[in-house]
Short mmCIF file of C-alpha atoms and ligand atoms in Angstrom, two decimals:
data_model
loop_
_atom_site.label_atom_id
_atom_site.label_comp_id
_atom_site.label_asym_id
_atom_site.label_seq_id
_atom_site.Cartn_x
_atom_site.Cartn_y
_atom_site.Cartn_z
CA MET T 1 176.43 -182.74 -12.29
CA GLY T 2 179.81 -183.57 -14.27
CA ILE T 3 180.75 -181.31 -17.03
CA GLU T 4 180.42 -183.50 -19.84
CA ALA T 5 176.29 -183.12 -19.65
CA THR T 6 177.35 -180.12 -20.97
CA LEU T 7 178.19 -180.84 -24.39
CA SER T 8 174.98 -181.83 -27.03
CA PRO T 9 174.99 -185.37 -28.08
CA PRO T 10 176.59 -185.22 -30.85
CA LEU T 11 178.75 -182.55 -30.16
CA ALA T 12 180.25 -184.73 -27.53
CA SER T 13 180.28 -188.12 -29.82
CA ALA T 14 182.19 -186.37 -32.70
CA LEU T 15 184.79 -184.96 -30.04
CA ASP T 16 185.16 -187.64 -26.86
CA PRO T 17 187.34 -189.80 -28.66
CA GLY T 18 187.83 -191.62 -26.33
CA PRO T 19 189.65 -191.83 -22.73
CA ALA T 20 192.37 -189.25 -22.68
CA ALA T 21 194.61 -191.91 -20.50
CA GLU T 22 193.33 -194.48 -24.29
CA LEU T 23 194.94 -191.27 -26.13
CA ASP T 24 198.32 -191.53 -24.69
CA ASP T 25 198.66 -195.10 -24.39
CA LEU T 26 198.09 -195.22 -28.39
CA ALA T 27 200.52 -192.69 -29.19
CA ALA T 28 202.90 -194.08 -27.04
CA GLU T 29 202.88 -197.47 -28.42
CA LEU T 30 202.90 -195.93 -32.18
CA ARG T 31 205.99 -194.02 -31.22
CA ARG T 32 207.61 -196.64 -30.22
CA GLU T 33 206.84 -199.04 -32.90
CA PHE T 34 207.86 -196.76 -35.69
CA GLY T 35 210.70 -194.69 -34.05
CA ALA T 36 208.99 -191.71 -35.42
CA PRO T 37 206.74 -188.21 -34.64
CA VAL T 38 203.50 -189.49 -34.13
CA GLY T 39 199.88 -186.82 -34.05
CA LEU T 40 197.04 -188.24 -33.34
CA LEU T 41 194.14 -186.49 -35.45
CA ASP T 42 190.41 -186.25 -35.10
CA PRO T 43 189.46 -185.35 -39.21
CA ARG T 44 185.91 -184.23 -38.66
CA PRO T 45 186.64 -181.09 -37.50
CA GLY T 46 190.19 -181.43 -38.17
CA VAL T 47 191.68 -181.21 -34.50
CA TRP T 48 195.16 -182.41 -33.60
CA LEU T 49 194.55 -184.11 -30.28
CA HIS T 50 197.54 -185.52 -29.27
CA CYS T 51 201.30 -185.11 -30.88
CA GLU T 52 204.10 -187.10 -29.63
CA GLY T 53 207.84 -186.34 -29.93
CA ARG T 54 207.26 -183.28 -31.93
CA ASP T 55 205.73 -179.88 -30.91
CA PRO T 56 202.07 -179.54 -32.80
CA SER T 57 203.31 -176.85 -34.77
CA ALA T 58 205.77 -179.05 -36.82
CA PHE T 59 203.05 -181.55 -37.80
CA PRO T 60 201.04 -181.00 -41.17
CA PRO T 61 198.49 -178.63 -40.65
CA ALA T 62 194.91 -180.33 -39.59
CA ALA T 63 192.92 -179.20 -42.10
CA ASP T 64 195.15 -180.65 -45.29
CA LEU T 65 194.06 -183.77 -43.09
CA ALA T 66 190.46 -183.10 -43.10
CA GLY T 67 188.43 -186.03 -44.91
CA LEU T 68 190.56 -188.24 -45.57
CA PRO T 69 189.38 -191.48 -46.24
CA PRO T 70 190.29 -193.85 -43.13
CA ARG T 71 193.26 -196.36 -44.88
CA VAL T 72 197.06 -196.39 -44.71
CA THR T 73 198.67 -193.39 -46.89
CA VAL T 74 201.77 -191.84 -47.25
CA ARG T 75 201.79 -188.12 -48.00
CA ARG T 76 204.61 -185.63 -48.64
CA GLY T 77 205.44 -183.16 -46.78
CA ARG T 78 206.00 -179.90 -47.49
CA GLU T 79 208.22 -178.82 -50.68
CA GLY T 80 211.91 -179.28 -49.61
CA SER T 81 211.05 -179.83 -46.27
CA GLY T 82 213.02 -183.72 -47.22
CA SER T 83 209.79 -185.11 -45.05
CA CYS T 84 206.59 -187.87 -45.54
CA TRP T 85 203.61 -189.19 -43.46
CA LEU T 86 202.24 -192.12 -42.82
CA ILE T 87 198.96 -191.63 -42.47
CA LEU T 88 197.04 -194.84 -40.84
CA PRO T 89 193.75 -195.21 -39.28
CA ALA T 90 194.01 -195.38 -35.76
CA ALA T 91 191.11 -197.95 -34.88
CA GLY T 92 192.10 -198.19 -31.31
CA ALA T 93 189.90 -194.79 -30.35
CA PRO T 94 186.16 -194.78 -31.67
CA GLY T 95 185.55 -192.92 -35.10
CA ASP T 96 188.03 -192.28 -37.82
CA LEU T 97 190.52 -191.08 -35.67
CA LEU T 98 193.50 -190.77 -38.16
CA ALA T 99 197.54 -191.20 -36.62
CA ALA T 100 200.14 -189.40 -38.21
CA VAL T 101 203.76 -190.56 -38.32
CA GLY T 102 206.97 -188.61 -39.40
CA PHE T 103 209.55 -189.93 -41.25
CA ALA T 104 212.81 -188.51 -42.90
CA GLU T 105 211.75 -188.63 -47.16
CA ALA T 106 213.97 -191.40 -48.43
CA GLY T 107 217.00 -191.21 -50.66
CA ASP T 108 216.56 -187.59 -50.98
CA PRO T 109 219.86 -185.78 -51.63
CA ALA T 110 218.00 -182.57 -51.00
CA ARG T 111 216.60 -182.48 -47.44
CA PRO T 112 218.57 -179.99 -45.58
CA ASP T 113 220.67 -180.19 -43.13
CA ASP T 114 218.43 -178.48 -40.51
CA ALA T 115 215.30 -180.61 -41.34
CA PRO T 116 213.22 -181.85 -37.93
CA THR T 117 214.53 -184.87 -36.88
CA LEU T 118 211.74 -187.61 -37.74
CA GLY T 119 211.73 -191.52 -37.92
CA PRO T 120 213.80 -193.61 -40.15
CA SER T 121 214.36 -192.71 -43.45
CA CYS T 122 212.12 -195.62 -45.06
CA PRO T 123 211.35 -196.17 -49.33
CA GLU T 124 207.37 -195.64 -49.46
CA PRO T 125 205.98 -199.31 -50.13
CA ALA T 126 208.17 -200.40 -46.91
CA LEU T 127 206.35 -197.71 -45.16
CA ARG T 128 202.78 -198.68 -46.32
CA ALA T 129 203.29 -202.40 -45.23
CA TRP T 130 204.48 -201.14 -42.58
CA GLY T 131 201.72 -198.96 -41.96
CA GLN T 132 199.16 -201.32 -42.68
CA ALA T 133 200.51 -204.19 -40.48
CA VAL T 134 200.44 -201.95 -37.33
CA ALA T 135 196.40 -200.86 -38.50
CA ASP T 136 195.59 -203.76 -39.17
CA ARG T 137 196.48 -204.84 -35.15
CA LEU T 138 194.93 -201.66 -33.41
CA ARG T 139 191.70 -202.58 -35.30
CA ALA T 140 191.58 -206.39 -34.41
CA GLU T 141 192.50 -205.07 -30.87
CA ALA T 142 189.67 -202.57 -31.27
CA ASP T 143 187.31 -205.02 -32.14
CA SER T 144 187.98 -207.85 -29.27
CA ARG T 145 187.57 -204.53 -26.48
CA LEU T 146 184.32 -203.42 -28.44
CA ALA T 147 183.16 -207.23 -28.34
CA VAL T 148 182.22 -206.45 -24.38
CA GLY T 149 179.35 -204.17 -25.84
CA ASP T 150 179.01 -200.12 -26.26
CA SER T 151 176.48 -199.75 -23.99
CA ARG T 152 178.22 -201.32 -20.99
CA ARG T 153 181.38 -200.15 -21.06
CA ALA T 154 180.09 -195.98 -21.41
CA ALA T 155 177.88 -197.22 -18.10
CA ARG T 156 180.80 -198.36 -16.14
CA GLU T 157 183.26 -195.21 -17.97
CA PRO T 158 184.58 -193.41 -15.07
CA SER T 159 184.69 -189.95 -14.63
CA VAL T 160 187.88 -187.68 -15.94
CA ALA T 161 187.99 -186.45 -12.17
CA ASP T 162 187.45 -190.65 -11.02
CA ARG T 163 189.98 -191.39 -14.15
CA LEU T 164 193.18 -188.64 -12.91
CA ILE T 165 192.49 -189.87 -9.33
CA ARG T 166 193.37 -193.39 -10.65
CA ARG T 167 196.02 -192.15 -11.65
CA LEU T 168 197.29 -189.98 -9.26
CA ARG T 169 201.02 -191.22 -7.73
CA VAL T 170 202.85 -189.26 -5.31
CA SER T 171 206.12 -190.50 -7.09
CA ASP T 172 205.35 -189.26 -10.11
CA ALA T 173 207.24 -186.14 -11.24
CA PRO T 174 204.83 -183.11 -11.34
CA GLU T 175 205.00 -182.47 -15.20
CA ARG T 176 203.55 -185.70 -16.03
CA PHE T 177 200.35 -185.39 -13.74
CA GLN T 178 199.88 -181.96 -15.47
CA ALA T 179 200.50 -183.40 -19.20
CA MET T 180 198.03 -186.01 -18.10
CA ALA T 181 195.61 -183.72 -16.50
CA THR T 182 195.78 -180.83 -19.06
CA SER T 183 195.30 -183.64 -21.57
CA ALA T 184 192.29 -184.83 -20.26
CA VAL T 185 190.26 -181.82 -20.00
CA ARG T 186 191.16 -180.58 -23.28
CA HIS T 187 189.22 -184.21 -24.42
CA ALA T 188 186.88 -183.70 -21.82
CA LEU T 189 185.66 -180.07 -22.63
CA GLY T 190 186.05 -180.10 -26.47
CA VAL T 191 188.76 -177.06 -26.09
CA GLU T 192 191.70 -176.04 -28.78
CA ALA T 193 193.96 -176.04 -25.42
CA VAL T 194 194.22 -176.35 -21.51
CA ALA T 195 197.20 -175.39 -19.67
CA TRP T 196 198.00 -175.65 -16.21
CA ILE T 197 199.27 -172.09 -14.91
CA PRO T 198 201.47 -172.50 -12.18
CA GLY T 199 201.77 -169.88 -9.54
CA GLY T 200 205.55 -169.71 -8.91
CA HIS T 201 207.22 -168.03 -12.12
CA ARG T 202 209.61 -170.48 -12.25
CA GLU T 203 207.73 -173.69 -12.73
CA PRO T 204 206.84 -173.82 -16.97
CA VAL T 205 203.75 -173.53 -18.12
CA ALA T 206 202.23 -177.52 -19.26
CA VAL T 207 200.09 -177.20 -21.97
CA ALA T 208 197.67 -179.32 -24.42
CA GLY T 209 196.88 -178.79 -27.71
CA GLY T 210 196.89 -175.50 -28.55
CA VAL T 211 196.40 -171.78 -29.58
CA GLY T 212 197.32 -170.08 -32.53
CA THR T 213 200.99 -168.85 -32.32
CA LEU T 214 200.67 -168.35 -28.24
CA ALA T 215 203.86 -170.09 -26.29
CA PRO T 216 203.33 -172.01 -23.19
CA GLU T 217 205.25 -168.67 -21.34
CA ASP T 218 202.16 -166.96 -23.09
CA TYR T 219 199.45 -168.88 -21.08
CA ARG T 220 200.28 -166.48 -18.18
CA GLY T 221 199.50 -163.15 -19.34
CA LEU T 222 195.89 -164.38 -20.77
CA MET T 223 195.08 -164.96 -16.94
CA PRO T 224 192.74 -162.45 -14.48
CA ASP T 225 193.91 -160.36 -11.84
CA PRO T 226 194.85 -163.29 -8.96
CA GLY T 227 192.25 -161.25 -6.89
CA ALA T 228 188.94 -161.41 -9.53
CA GLY T 229 188.35 -164.32 -7.12
CA SER T 230 189.58 -168.37 -7.68
CA ILE T 231 186.94 -168.69 -10.90
CA TRP T 232 186.46 -166.46 -14.05
CA ILE T 233 184.87 -166.93 -17.08
CA CYS T 234 185.34 -164.74 -21.03
CA ASN T 235 183.03 -165.20 -23.59
CA ARG T 236 184.87 -161.97 -24.92
CA VAL T 237 182.48 -159.07 -24.23
CA GLY T 238 184.66 -156.36 -23.48
CA HIS T 239 188.07 -158.34 -22.56
CA PRO T 240 190.85 -157.35 -24.57
CA LEU T 241 192.44 -160.37 -25.28
CA PRO T 242 194.48 -162.13 -28.31
CA PRO T 243 192.33 -162.26 -31.50
CA ALA T 244 192.88 -165.62 -31.13
CA VAL T 245 191.37 -166.29 -27.91
CA ARG T 246 187.71 -166.45 -28.40
CA ARG T 247 187.00 -167.33 -25.16
CA ILE T 248 188.83 -168.62 -21.86
CA ALA T 249 187.30 -170.22 -18.87
CA VAL T 250 190.12 -170.21 -15.72
CA ALA T 251 189.80 -171.76 -12.19
CA GLY T 252 191.65 -171.57 -9.68
CA ALA T 253 193.26 -174.02 -7.60
CA ASP T 254 192.77 -172.07 -3.90
CA ALA T 255 191.16 -169.26 -3.46
CA ASP T 256 193.07 -167.58 -0.92
CA ALA T 257 196.79 -168.30 -2.21
CA PRO T 258 196.40 -169.86 -5.86
CA ALA T 259 199.35 -173.02 -6.30
CA GLY T 260 198.77 -172.55 -10.59
CA TRP T 261 195.35 -172.10 -12.05
CA LEU T 262 193.94 -174.26 -14.86
CA ALA T 263 193.03 -173.00 -18.63
CA ALA T 264 190.83 -173.75 -20.47
CA VAL T 265 190.87 -171.51 -24.12
CA ASN T 266 188.18 -171.60 -26.94
CA THR T 267 185.02 -174.23 -27.32
CA LEU T 268 185.76 -175.73 -30.74
CA ASP T 269 182.07 -175.40 -31.35
CA GLY T 270 182.12 -172.27 -30.65
CA ARG T 271 179.27 -171.93 -27.56
CA PRO T 272 180.21 -170.28 -24.83
CA PHE T 273 181.85 -171.29 -21.28
CA VAL T 274 179.65 -171.96 -18.60
CA ALA T 275 179.77 -174.88 -16.65
CA GLU T 276 183.09 -176.00 -17.30
CA VAL T 277 184.55 -174.36 -14.42
CA GLU T 278 182.84 -176.81 -12.30
CA LEU T 279 185.50 -179.43 -14.09
CA LEU T 280 188.36 -177.36 -14.41
CA GLN T 281 188.01 -176.63 -10.46
CA THR T 282 188.35 -179.78 -9.63
CA VAL T 283 191.28 -181.30 -11.84
CA ALA T 284 192.97 -177.50 -10.76
CA ASN T 285 193.27 -178.82 -7.17
CA LEU T 286 194.10 -182.00 -8.13
CA VAL T 287 197.07 -180.94 -10.16
CA ALA T 288 197.58 -178.85 -6.78
CA THR T 289 197.46 -181.43 -4.51
CA GLN T 290 199.86 -183.83 -6.54
CA ARG T 291 202.41 -181.60 -6.73
CA ALA T 292 201.88 -180.76 -3.31
CA ASN T 293 202.71 -184.13 -2.20
CA ALA T 294 204.84 -185.08 -5.34
CA ARG T 295 207.30 -182.67 -3.27
CA LEU T 296 206.91 -183.79 0.22
CA TYR T 297 207.38 -187.22 -1.06
CA GLY T 298 210.87 -185.80 -2.58
CA ASP T 299 211.36 -184.47 0.27
CA LEU T 300 210.94 -187.82 2.43
CA LYS T 301 213.31 -189.46 -0.36
CA ASP T 302 216.15 -187.10 -0.21
CA LEU T 303 215.80 -187.67 3.91
CA LEU T 304 215.78 -191.25 3.70
CA PHE T 305 218.49 -191.35 0.89
CA GLY T 306 220.48 -189.83 3.85
CA VAL T 307 219.97 -190.86 6.58
CA ILE T 308 221.41 -194.43 4.71
CA ARG T 309 224.09 -192.58 3.22
CA SER T 310 225.17 -191.00 6.63
CA LEU T 311 224.32 -194.89 7.91
CA THR T 312 226.62 -195.76 5.63
CA ALA T 313 229.31 -193.51 6.12
CA ALA T 314 229.45 -193.97 9.75
CA ILE T 315 230.03 -197.56 9.38
CA ASP T 316 233.40 -196.94 6.85
CA ALA T 317 234.62 -193.94 9.49
CA LYS T 318 234.41 -196.60 11.97
CA ASP T 319 236.69 -199.16 10.79
CA PRO T 320 238.58 -197.46 7.23
CA TYR T 321 240.53 -201.15 6.78
CA THR T 322 237.02 -202.23 5.47
CA SER T 323 235.90 -198.76 4.44
CA GLY T 324 233.56 -199.58 1.15
CA HIS T 325 233.15 -202.91 2.78
CA SER T 326 228.81 -202.13 3.05
CA GLU T 327 228.42 -201.10 -0.48
CA ARG T 328 230.65 -203.73 -2.00
CA VAL T 329 228.20 -206.90 -0.07
CA ALA T 330 224.82 -204.65 -1.40
CA ARG T 331 226.63 -204.92 -5.28
CA ILE T 332 227.19 -208.25 -4.88
CA ALA T 333 224.38 -209.61 -2.91
CA VAL T 334 222.35 -208.11 -6.01
CA ARG T 335 224.11 -209.62 -8.58
CA ILE T 336 224.23 -213.02 -6.37
CA GLY T 337 220.47 -212.29 -5.91
CA GLU T 338 219.95 -211.77 -10.43
CA GLU T 339 221.27 -215.17 -10.92
CA LEU T 340 218.93 -216.58 -8.02
CA GLY T 341 216.46 -215.02 -10.24
CA LEU T 342 214.69 -212.26 -7.75
CA SER T 343 212.20 -209.50 -8.40
CA THR T 344 213.27 -205.83 -8.90
CA ASN T 345 211.51 -205.03 -5.66
CA GLU T 346 213.71 -208.24 -4.14
CA ARG T 347 216.45 -206.70 -5.29
CA GLY T 348 216.11 -203.61 -3.87
CA ASP T 349 215.89 -204.46 -0.43
CA LEU T 350 218.47 -206.51 -0.51
CA TYR T 351 220.49 -203.50 -1.98
CA LEU T 352 219.76 -201.42 0.99
CA MET T 353 220.02 -204.49 3.41
CA GLY T 354 223.17 -205.14 2.03
CA LEU T 355 224.47 -200.78 3.23
CA LEU T 356 222.93 -201.57 6.15
CA HIS T 357 223.82 -205.37 7.60
CA ASP T 358 226.76 -203.77 9.78
CA VAL T 359 225.28 -200.81 10.85
CA GLY T 360 225.54 -201.99 14.81
CA LYS T 361 228.86 -202.21 14.19
CA ILE T 362 228.47 -197.90 14.73
CA GLY T 363 227.85 -198.85 18.54
CA ILE T 364 231.50 -201.90 19.03
CA GLU T 365 233.93 -199.93 21.06
CA ASP T 366 236.89 -199.17 18.35
CA GLY T 367 239.71 -201.32 20.50
CA VAL T 368 237.18 -204.84 20.24
CA LEU T 369 236.49 -203.85 16.39
CA LYS T 370 239.42 -202.81 15.29
CA LYS T 371 241.62 -205.37 17.16
CA PRO T 372 243.98 -207.05 14.72
CA GLY T 373 244.83 -210.56 17.04
CA LYS T 374 243.04 -212.72 18.21
CA LEU T 375 239.64 -211.99 20.48
CA SER T 376 238.97 -213.14 24.12
CA PRO T 377 235.28 -214.86 24.14
CA GLU T 378 233.92 -211.50 25.66
CA GLU T 379 235.49 -209.94 23.04
CA TYR T 380 233.83 -212.20 20.40
CA ARG T 381 230.53 -211.64 22.45
CA GLN T 382 230.81 -208.00 21.68
CA ILE T 383 231.43 -207.56 18.33
CA GLN T 384 228.62 -210.43 17.31
CA SER T 385 226.31 -207.94 19.02
CA HIS T 386 226.43 -205.81 16.82
CA VAL T 387 223.62 -207.69 14.73
CA ARG T 388 221.39 -206.93 17.68
CA ILE T 389 222.43 -203.13 17.51
CA GLY T 390 221.62 -202.45 13.55
CA VAL T 391 218.21 -204.20 14.36
CA HIS T 392 217.60 -201.62 17.12
CA ILE T 393 219.09 -198.93 15.26
CA LEU T 394 216.96 -199.51 12.49
CA SER T 395 213.43 -200.68 14.03
CA ASP T 396 212.98 -196.85 14.32
CA LEU T 397 213.02 -196.41 10.89
CA LYS T 398 209.46 -197.19 9.92
CA LYS T 399 209.81 -197.43 6.13
CA LEU T 400 213.15 -199.70 6.58
CA GLN T 401 211.69 -202.77 8.76
CA HIS T 402 211.35 -205.00 5.88
CA LEU T 403 214.95 -205.38 5.52
CA LEU T 404 215.67 -206.14 9.36
CA PRO T 405 215.10 -210.62 8.41
CA GLY T 406 218.60 -209.46 6.72
CA VAL T 407 220.21 -207.49 9.33
CA ALA T 408 219.47 -209.54 12.02
CA HIS T 409 220.77 -212.75 10.19
CA HIS T 410 223.39 -212.56 8.05
CA HIS T 411 225.93 -214.29 10.48
CA GLU T 412 223.29 -217.21 10.97
CA HIS T 413 224.83 -221.11 9.39
CA LEU T 414 223.48 -222.96 7.55
CA ASP T 415 223.63 -225.96 9.95
CA GLY T 416 222.71 -223.94 12.51
CA THR T 417 225.96 -223.14 14.16
CA GLY T 418 226.18 -219.37 13.51
CA TYR T 419 224.25 -216.37 15.50
CA PRO T 420 222.26 -215.27 16.81
CA ALA T 421 219.46 -217.33 17.04
CA GLY T 422 221.45 -220.75 15.75
CA LEU T 423 218.51 -220.49 12.60
CA ALA T 424 219.31 -223.71 10.33
CA GLY T 425 218.50 -224.38 6.97
CA GLU T 426 215.83 -222.26 4.91
CA GLN T 427 214.90 -221.03 9.33
CA ILE T 428 217.17 -218.32 7.61
CA PRO T 429 215.93 -215.72 5.45
CA LEU T 430 217.09 -216.03 1.86
CA PRO T 431 218.47 -212.85 1.84
CA ALA T 432 220.22 -213.50 4.84
CA ARG T 433 221.52 -216.21 3.32
CA ILE T 434 222.65 -214.15 0.49
CA LEU T 435 224.58 -211.32 2.62
CA ALA T 436 225.99 -213.83 4.43
CA VAL T 437 228.01 -215.59 0.72
CA ALA T 438 228.19 -211.68 -0.32
CA ASP T 439 229.61 -210.55 2.80
CA ALA T 440 232.60 -213.50 3.12
CA TYR T 441 233.02 -212.78 -0.26
CA ASP T 442 234.25 -208.96 -0.06
CA ALA T 443 235.76 -210.31 3.05
CA MET T 444 238.60 -212.68 1.34
CA SER T 445 238.43 -210.59 -2.04
CA SER T 446 239.92 -207.91 0.36
CA SER T 447 243.88 -207.26 2.48
CA ARG T 448 243.35 -207.05 5.76
CA PRO T 449 246.80 -205.33 7.81
CA TYR T 450 246.80 -208.75 8.78
CA ARG T 451 246.39 -210.67 5.61
CA ARG T 452 246.51 -210.21 2.13
CA ARG T 453 243.57 -210.56 -0.08
CA MET T 454 243.15 -214.54 -0.98
CA THR T 455 242.75 -215.49 -4.42
CA PRO T 456 240.15 -216.27 -6.68
CA ALA T 457 241.24 -219.83 -6.15
CA GLN T 458 241.38 -219.74 -2.69
CA ILE T 459 238.01 -218.22 -2.73
CA GLU T 460 236.18 -220.66 -4.66
CA GLU T 461 238.13 -223.55 -2.08
CA VAL T 462 236.26 -222.11 1.57
CA PHE T 463 233.60 -221.39 -0.53
CA ARG T 464 233.08 -225.41 -1.53
CA LYS T 465 233.94 -226.65 1.70
CA GLY T 466 231.52 -224.25 3.74
CA ALA T 467 228.47 -224.98 0.57
CA GLY T 468 226.22 -226.69 2.72
CA VAL T 469 227.98 -226.18 6.14
CA GLN T 470 228.12 -222.25 6.38
CA TRP T 471 226.85 -220.68 3.31
CA ASP T 472 223.35 -222.11 1.34
CA PRO T 473 224.77 -224.03 -1.68
CA LYS T 474 221.99 -222.76 -3.83
CA VAL T 475 223.37 -219.12 -3.12
CA VAL T 476 227.66 -220.05 -3.38
CA GLN T 477 226.27 -221.70 -6.71
CA ALA T 478 224.73 -218.74 -8.21
CA ALA T 479 227.86 -216.66 -7.04
CA PHE T 480 230.04 -219.09 -8.33
CA ALA T 481 228.17 -218.75 -11.86
CA CYS T 482 228.52 -214.64 -11.87
CA GLN T 483 232.16 -215.22 -10.18
CA ALA T 484 234.07 -213.31 -13.45
CA GLU T 485 231.77 -210.27 -12.96
CA LEU T 486 231.92 -210.13 -8.84
CA GLU T 487 235.16 -208.13 -8.92
CA ARG T 488 234.08 -205.81 -11.69
CA ILE T 489 231.50 -204.82 -9.71
CA ARG T 490 232.60 -204.18 -6.57
CA GLN T 491 234.21 -201.73 -7.97
CA LYS T 492 231.35 -199.89 -9.53
CA GLY T 493 230.46 -196.57 -7.94
CA LEU T 494 227.46 -195.52 -5.32
CA GLY T 495 224.72 -194.02 -7.67
CA GLU T 496 221.84 -194.48 -8.96
CA SER T 497 220.75 -197.89 -7.77
CA LEU T 498 220.90 -195.84 -3.94
CA ARG T 499 218.19 -193.38 -4.86
CA GLN T 500 216.14 -196.06 -6.65
CA ALA T 501 215.79 -198.87 -3.69
CA VAL T 502 215.18 -195.39 -1.55
CA GLY T 503 212.26 -194.50 -4.03
CA ASP T 504 211.01 -198.29 -4.07
CA ALA T 505 210.76 -198.44 -0.56
CA LEU T 506 209.19 -195.79 0.65
CA GLY T 507 206.70 -197.16 -2.30
CA ARG T 508 205.60 -199.40 0.05
CA SER T 509 202.37 -199.55 1.77
FE1 FE2 W 601 228.51 -208.09 9.86
#
């Protein structure tokens, strides 16, 4: 039985402002729109449902706003606070949901220096007009959504657990999922606060809503003895609790070794807790599962990051004269890819391909790899084998399989005279054609023991002659279009780009 069924119909309709995810989205949208703290309020019981940008205690008392008509108004903050609040009907959710947006009072010379940071200072008529425009837009959006029919929508409405499962991402920070889960359960149960209390004391307590003056860490003190079992309900029958806590229901994520507990505090309508633990238990398990998976994901990401860094370091160590070449090729390829309109994912792949394109050089004899003079045919064959060796090294890393085309074919020529497969034209994968240009650009821009770096004019001349023969003219053209930036791009440090690219690689199925 779903826990929502335990609410009486009038209470459920009064307290359920719609899916918690919609509230999250609405609050975030308003916060972006106004650049100011935003609170969403159900004015009938006078309850803050969601606060963005400031602690709920920084917003006007919810009871003061209860019963306000659903129209755009401006309310002064407390005297001397230097703040004012734009109140607008947030018709993006059912009922009379109101949004309060905090602004600095325009032209108030008495505004104290330590006044809380709010939105921009804005004259009242402008605030009103701004709020009206946003409220009109929200109403239009809500009307178009409701056009599908309330009853059909209700029939399709997934349960809280279903909605959370759909939004569960192992790549998300656990804090993000915990905030989503506590907020969703709070709205579904109609309680003053829901807290996720992790088993480890080094992790912070996540709270949606609030009870009296309780700080997040105070919720640990409300917890039952962990040995008492994984479910605990207290309706204040013989249990000493802080005065503000009238009722509490707690479910542990795991009966043997709790990863944490989910606690619901004080029903808004005063009903006793009975069956709420069913939803609390389910969501507590979801939160614990996401947290455990997020940790494994983080470990895997660190491991892959370390492997790629180690491989690129090994390539650099193998040939000090070309040290940093892989990293520079990666950056240049990404910039050319941007010029060609590649997507973020495709550019992330290009970055990793650039880092790893010459990984096979690890398997080439030093005497051949570093030989400054002319290579014999046998030595040249050895050098060419770095492509095959690179593919072999990477073929065991399942999460990097999509990089193989770039690594395998970055020495193919457009006219089919390159190696290892003698591919021509568009038979050569686009990433490989881009890497070929980036590779040549960095090689010509760098000094070697046997020659000085070439000037930009000389490089341009080589590319002009080779376009359509060795290199794809479209790619050469793209490199010319951003040539002024390429030298600067070569100088950048290795940083978040690798972490991002590794995260994208792991996110693939
Ligand atoms: Fe190469």
